[in-house]
Amino acid sequence: SRASSAVLARDNYPLYIRSSPTENELKFHYMVHTSLDVVDEKISAMGKALVDQRELYLGLLYPTEDHKIKYGYVTNSKVKFVMVVDSSNTALRDNEIRSMFRKLHSSYTDVMCNPFYNPGDRIQSRRAFDSMVTSMMVQVC
Amino acid sequence: MEAAAGGGCGSGPPLLLSEGEQQCYSELFARCAGAAGGGPVSGPPEAGRAVPGAVTAAAGTVADLFRASQLPAETLHQITELCGAKRVGYFGPTQFYIALKLIAAAQSGLPVRIESIKCELPLPRFMMSKTDAEIRFGNPAELHGPKAQIPYSVTEKNTFKRMDDEDKQETQSPTMSPLASPPSSPPHYQRVPLSHGYSKLRSSTEQMHPAPYEARQPLVQPEGPSSGAPGAKPPRHQASLIRSFSVEREPHDNSSNYPEEPWRITEEQREYYINQFRSLQPDPSSFISGSVAKNFFTKSKLSIPELSYIWELSDADCDGALTLPEFCAAFHLIVARKNGYPLPEGLPPTLQPEYLQAAFPKPKRECTLFDSYSESMPANQQPRDLNRMEKLSIKDMADFPVPAQDVTSDDKQEQNKARLALKSTVDEALPKDMSEDPATSKDSNSLKARPRSRSYSSTSIEEAMKRGEDPPTPPPRPQKTHSRASSLDLNKVFQPSVPATKSGLLPPPPALPPRPCPSQSEQASEAEIHPQLNRAPSQAADSSPTKKDTPYSQPPSKPIRRKFRPENSATENQEPSSTVGGPASAATGKPHTAVQKQSSKQKKAIQTAIRKNKEANAVLARLNSELQQQLKEVHQERIALENQLEQLRPVTVL
């Protein structure tokens, strides 16, 4: 099955997008883009109270298609992580998704710790980040 | 026997593996997979978790294995892509087997294609370099075994066993100890068996010699040091993969086929790194912040992505700062990269912080630097460096008797032995504690002096390194303080209060006695010479700093010119005076030579004065230009403000 992850910057441009398998990336880009609206809506709905770890369960965005389930996650610096999985897998995996987002987040902070990484750059083949994400998505498949 | 590629997601072509291949591949795979837990590339544990239902091999281990096949990097890349690992993102059994087949194909000279693997191929050859060997068991230095020869097969197995060790520290248990047997240095031994092992793999069927191997196991076990559970070893030893690598070997001088070890830091390199670290951060036990390190490493002129990658590799704890071992690792990677070595996929174990920490505890001073080298540096480093640098001496080393020692798990024992091998004069039979090691430290000093002296003429990597060292950091320039100028303190010049400098420099001039003309009596001229000499430097100092010192600029120049005249006049005066005789002659005798000395001193003084003047001039010129710049800016601001004022004025009027 398929899984995809995306990291979006504060200004909603993509820092990292990875699908596994790698086809359909364009579609995934589109999905991420459309999901941003929902994400922003949820963030603003939170108001001033910034929560540490918000999980954004968007549910079925494409009910007619492969039942892709998208999950969102926003950090305190408004960096967004979006994950798309096939709902053909186990549907009840809230904790797993949470842990995956946590992993994503921690890998992202590791990337940020690299002084050669300018925030806002694309996360380009970060050895640790990319491999972590890929392996994570593979597990989901 | 055909063995379809195992594992779940295999989508490559059906593999035809012979029995031998099957065995070999599965063992290799088990080895790589076994190292998945402790391999160098191990992200968070969850990330390393195998795909459910299949085993994956750690990419780093696999990469090392592939590199050991000594194929060019592009070929390896092709192979990786072809076997599908890139596609699926991991090395499952399928991919691994395909890759091995492709490696065999490439080594046989066939093009790297899927079709190539359909035919019968020999087994892939892996020249296991010391790198891999030591990767497998971390610190190989514990080769201090007292006893005799234990076949290298043991070493190898242990080597490969190590990979399964989660705990690298544990691997330092010298079950490899047996190799201590005399001739060459321990690492020398390791190299032999490993290359042998694999070459055997290729040359024949897998002549497994489980019997000799296992026979030695019990031998090895008791010798194992306290650390590491010897009891745990037997079960590990059972892995069949060991057998495949057990081969009979003979020691032969393989210093020739010792591969260049790019990932190991020599002492000189380490010293250099430490010095650089100190230049950035005086406290060696602290760390360098990310931005500081970034600036520093950017000087190496590597591309940002590469530097970023190197940082990723070296900052093990991902804290955005580099401790000393991390810094050394990063620096070493940069140096290696500059010399053309491709960056590794994972941090080589020899560069990992624990390893570096154990190998080189942070020294507090230079002396302790040496002490730490001597005490904690694994012997394999020392003899290894010596091997590299003194290849001829390997045979010499073989002649040195190595006294038997009790086996302890100390690295120092290792070093003791190694040092003994080289310097049989020192009696180091007794285990020495780290603290009480003056003799060995001295030995290590002299020991290091030898390799160091030769290293400068040796391996290209070091020369290249020295070249590579230059871009990252130019040697620290001496301070701009003028050591010569005792009287001229340029720092005063830079102080914002110029009048203060003036006043600081003015006193000397008033102290000058009036200038007598040379035509005066000899005594007067002689007297003049002395004070002139004394004055000359201070006068030069006076003249240089301030242009406003015009009233004094003339007098300073005059004595400079006049100095020559007084010299001549003095000599002239003295000569006729000497003919006069009497007390004058005695007096002139001394002054005569004194004058000559003084004249040379004067010249020097003049030259230094000139230099100082020039420097001060340059400084002042710069200052001037800066001030001019500021003046311009201020002017512009003023104009802008005035404009604003004018604009506002009519409004207010209305």
CSV table of N, CA and C in Angstrom, one decimal, chain B residues 180-189 191 253 255 379-403 417-424 447 450 454:
chain,number,residue,atom,x,y,z
B,180,ALA,N,48.3,-11.8,19.2
B,180,ALA,CA,49.5,-11.1,19.7
B,180,ALA,C,50.7,-11.8,19.3
B,181,SER,N,50.6,-12.9,18.8
B,181,SER,CA,51.8,-13.7,18.5
B,181,SER,C,52.8,-12.9,17.7
B,182,PRO,N,53.9,-13.1,17.9
B,182,PRO,CA,55.1,-12.2,17.6
B,182,PRO,C,55.0,-11.4,16.3
B,183,PRO,N,55.3,-12.0,15.3
B,183,PRO,CA,55.9,-11.1,14.2
B,183,PRO,C,55.3,-9.7,14.2
B,184,SER,N,54.5,-9.4,13.2
B,184,SER,CA,54.3,-8.0,13.0
B,184,SER,C,53.2,-7.5,14.0
B,185,SER,N,52.8,-6.3,13.7
B,185,SER,CA,51.9,-5.7,14.6
B,185,SER,C,50.5,-6.3,14.5
B,186,PRO,N,49.8,-6.2,15.5
B,186,PRO,CA,48.5,-6.8,15.5
B,186,PRO,C,47.6,-6.4,14.4
B,187,PRO,N,47.6,-5.2,14.0
B,187,PRO,CA,46.7,-4.9,12.9
B,187,PRO,C,47.2,-5.6,11.6
B,188,HIS,N,48.4,-5.7,11.6
B,188,HIS,CA,49.0,-6.4,10.5
B,188,HIS,C,48.3,-7.8,10.4
B,189,TYR,N,48.2,-8.4,11.5
B,189,TYR,CA,47.6,-9.7,11.5
B,189,TYR,C,46.2,-9.6,11.0
B,191,ARG,N,44.8,-7.7,9.2
B,191,ARG,CA,44.6,-7.5,7.8
B,191,ARG,C,44.8,-8.8,7.0
B,253,ASP,N,53.8,-11.1,4.9
B,253,ASP,CA,54.0,-9.7,5.0
B,253,ASP,C,53.1,-9.0,4.0
B,255,SER,N,52.1,-6.0,4.1
B,255,SER,CA,52.1,-4.5,4.2
B,255,SER,C,51.9,-3.9,2.8
B,379,ALA,N,46.9,0.3,20.5
B,379,ALA,CA,48.2,0.1,19.9
B,379,ALA,C,48.1,-0.1,18.4
B,380,ASN,N,47.0,-0.5,17.9
B,380,ASN,CA,46.9,-0.7,16.5
B,380,ASN,C,47.1,0.6,15.8
B,381,GLN,N,46.8,1.7,16.5
B,381,GLN,CA,47.0,3.0,15.8
B,381,GLN,C,48.4,3.2,15.7
B,382,GLN,N,49.1,3.0,16.8
B,382,GLN,CA,50.5,3.3,16.7
B,382,GLN,C,51.2,2.5,15.7
B,383,PRO,N,51.1,1.2,15.9
B,383,PRO,CA,51.8,0.4,14.9
B,383,PRO,C,51.3,0.6,13.5
B,384,ARG,N,50.0,0.9,13.5
B,384,ARG,CA,49.5,1.0,12.2
B,384,ARG,C,50.1,2.2,11.5
B,385,ASP,N,50.2,3.3,12.2
B,385,ASP,CA,50.8,4.5,11.6
B,385,ASP,C,52.2,4.2,11.3
B,386,LEU,N,52.8,3.4,12.2
B,386,LEU,CA,54.2,3.1,11.9
B,386,LEU,C,54.3,2.2,10.7
B,387,ASN,N,53.3,1.4,10.5
B,387,ASN,CA,53.3,0.6,9.3
B,387,ASN,C,53.2,1.4,8.1
B,388,ARG,N,52.3,2.3,8.3
B,388,ARG,CA,52.1,3.1,7.1
B,388,ARG,C,53.3,3.9,6.7
B,389,MET,N,54.0,4.3,7.8
B,389,MET,CA,55.1,5.2,7.5
B,389,MET,C,56.4,4.5,7.4
B,390,GLU,N,56.4,3.4,8.1
B,390,GLU,CA,57.7,2.8,8.0
B,390,GLU,C,57.5,1.4,7.5
B,391,LYS,N,57.2,1.3,6.3
B,391,LYS,CA,56.8,0.0,5.8
B,391,LYS,C,58.0,-0.9,5.9
B,392,LEU,N,59.1,-0.4,5.7
B,392,LEU,CA,60.3,-1.2,5.8
B,392,LEU,C,60.5,-1.8,7.1
B,393,SER,N,60.0,-1.1,8.1
B,393,SER,CA,60.4,-1.5,9.4
B,393,SER,C,59.5,-2.6,9.9
B,394,ILE,N,58.6,-3.0,9.1
B,394,ILE,CA,57.7,-4.1,9.6
B,394,ILE,C,58.5,-5.3,9.8
B,395,LYS,N,59.4,-5.5,8.9
B,395,LYS,CA,60.2,-6.7,9.0
B,395,LYS,C,61.1,-6.6,10.2
B,396,ASP,N,61.5,-5.4,10.5
B,396,ASP,CA,62.3,-5.2,11.7
B,396,ASP,C,61.5,-5.5,12.9
B,397,MET,N,60.3,-5.1,12.8
B,397,MET,CA,59.4,-5.3,14.0
B,397,MET,C,59.3,-6.8,14.2
B,398,ALA,N,59.3,-7.5,13.2
B,398,ALA,CA,59.1,-8.9,13.3
B,398,ALA,C,60.3,-9.5,14.2
B,399,ASP,N,61.4,-8.8,14.2
B,399,ASP,CA,62.5,-9.4,14.9
B,399,ASP,C,62.4,-9.1,16.4
B,400,PHE,N,61.6,-8.2,16.7
B,400,PHE,CA,61.6,-7.8,18.1
B,400,PHE,C,60.8,-8.9,18.9
B,401,PRO,N,61.4,-9.3,19.9
B,401,PRO,CA,60.6,-10.3,20.7
B,401,PRO,C,59.6,-9.6,21.5
B,402,VAL,N,58.5,-10.3,21.5
B,402,VAL,CA,57.4,-9.7,22.3
B,402,VAL,C,57.3,-10.5,23.5
B,403,PRO,N,57.5,-10.0,24.6
B,403,PRO,CA,57.5,-10.8,25.8
B,403,PRO,C,56.0,-11.1,26.2
B,417,LYS,N,52.6,-3.6,24.6
B,417,LYS,CA,53.2,-4.6,23.8
B,417,LYS,C,53.7,-4.1,22.5
B,418,ALA,N,52.9,-3.2,21.9
B,418,ALA,CA,53.4,-2.6,20.7
B,418,ALA,C,54.7,-1.9,20.8
B,419,ARG,N,54.7,-1.1,21.9
B,419,ARG,CA,55.9,-0.4,22.1
B,419,ARG,C,57.1,-1.3,22.4
B,420,LEU,N,56.8,-2.4,23.0
B,420,LEU,CA,57.9,-3.3,23.3
B,420,LEU,C,58.4,-3.8,21.9
B,421,ALA,N,57.4,-4.1,21.1
B,421,ALA,CA,57.8,-4.6,19.8
B,421,ALA,C,58.8,-3.7,19.2
B,422,LEU,N,58.6,-2.5,19.4
B,422,LEU,CA,59.5,-1.5,18.8
B,422,LEU,C,60.7,-1.1,19.6
B,423,LYS,N,60.5,-1.1,20.8
B,423,LYS,CA,61.6,-0.8,21.7
B,423,LYS,C,61.7,-1.8,22.8
B,424,SER,N,62.6,-2.7,22.5
B,424,SER,CA,62.6,-3.8,23.4
B,424,SER,C,63.4,-3.4,24.7
B,447,LEU,N,58.5,7.6,20.6
B,447,LEU,CA,57.9,6.7,19.6
B,447,LEU,C,57.2,7.6,18.6
B,450,ARG,N,59.3,9.4,16.2
B,450,ARG,CA,59.8,8.8,15.0
B,450,ARG,C,58.8,8.8,13.9
B,454,ARG,N,58.9,10.8,10.2
B,454,ARG,CA,58.9,10.3,8.9
B,454,ARG,C,57.6,10.6,8.2
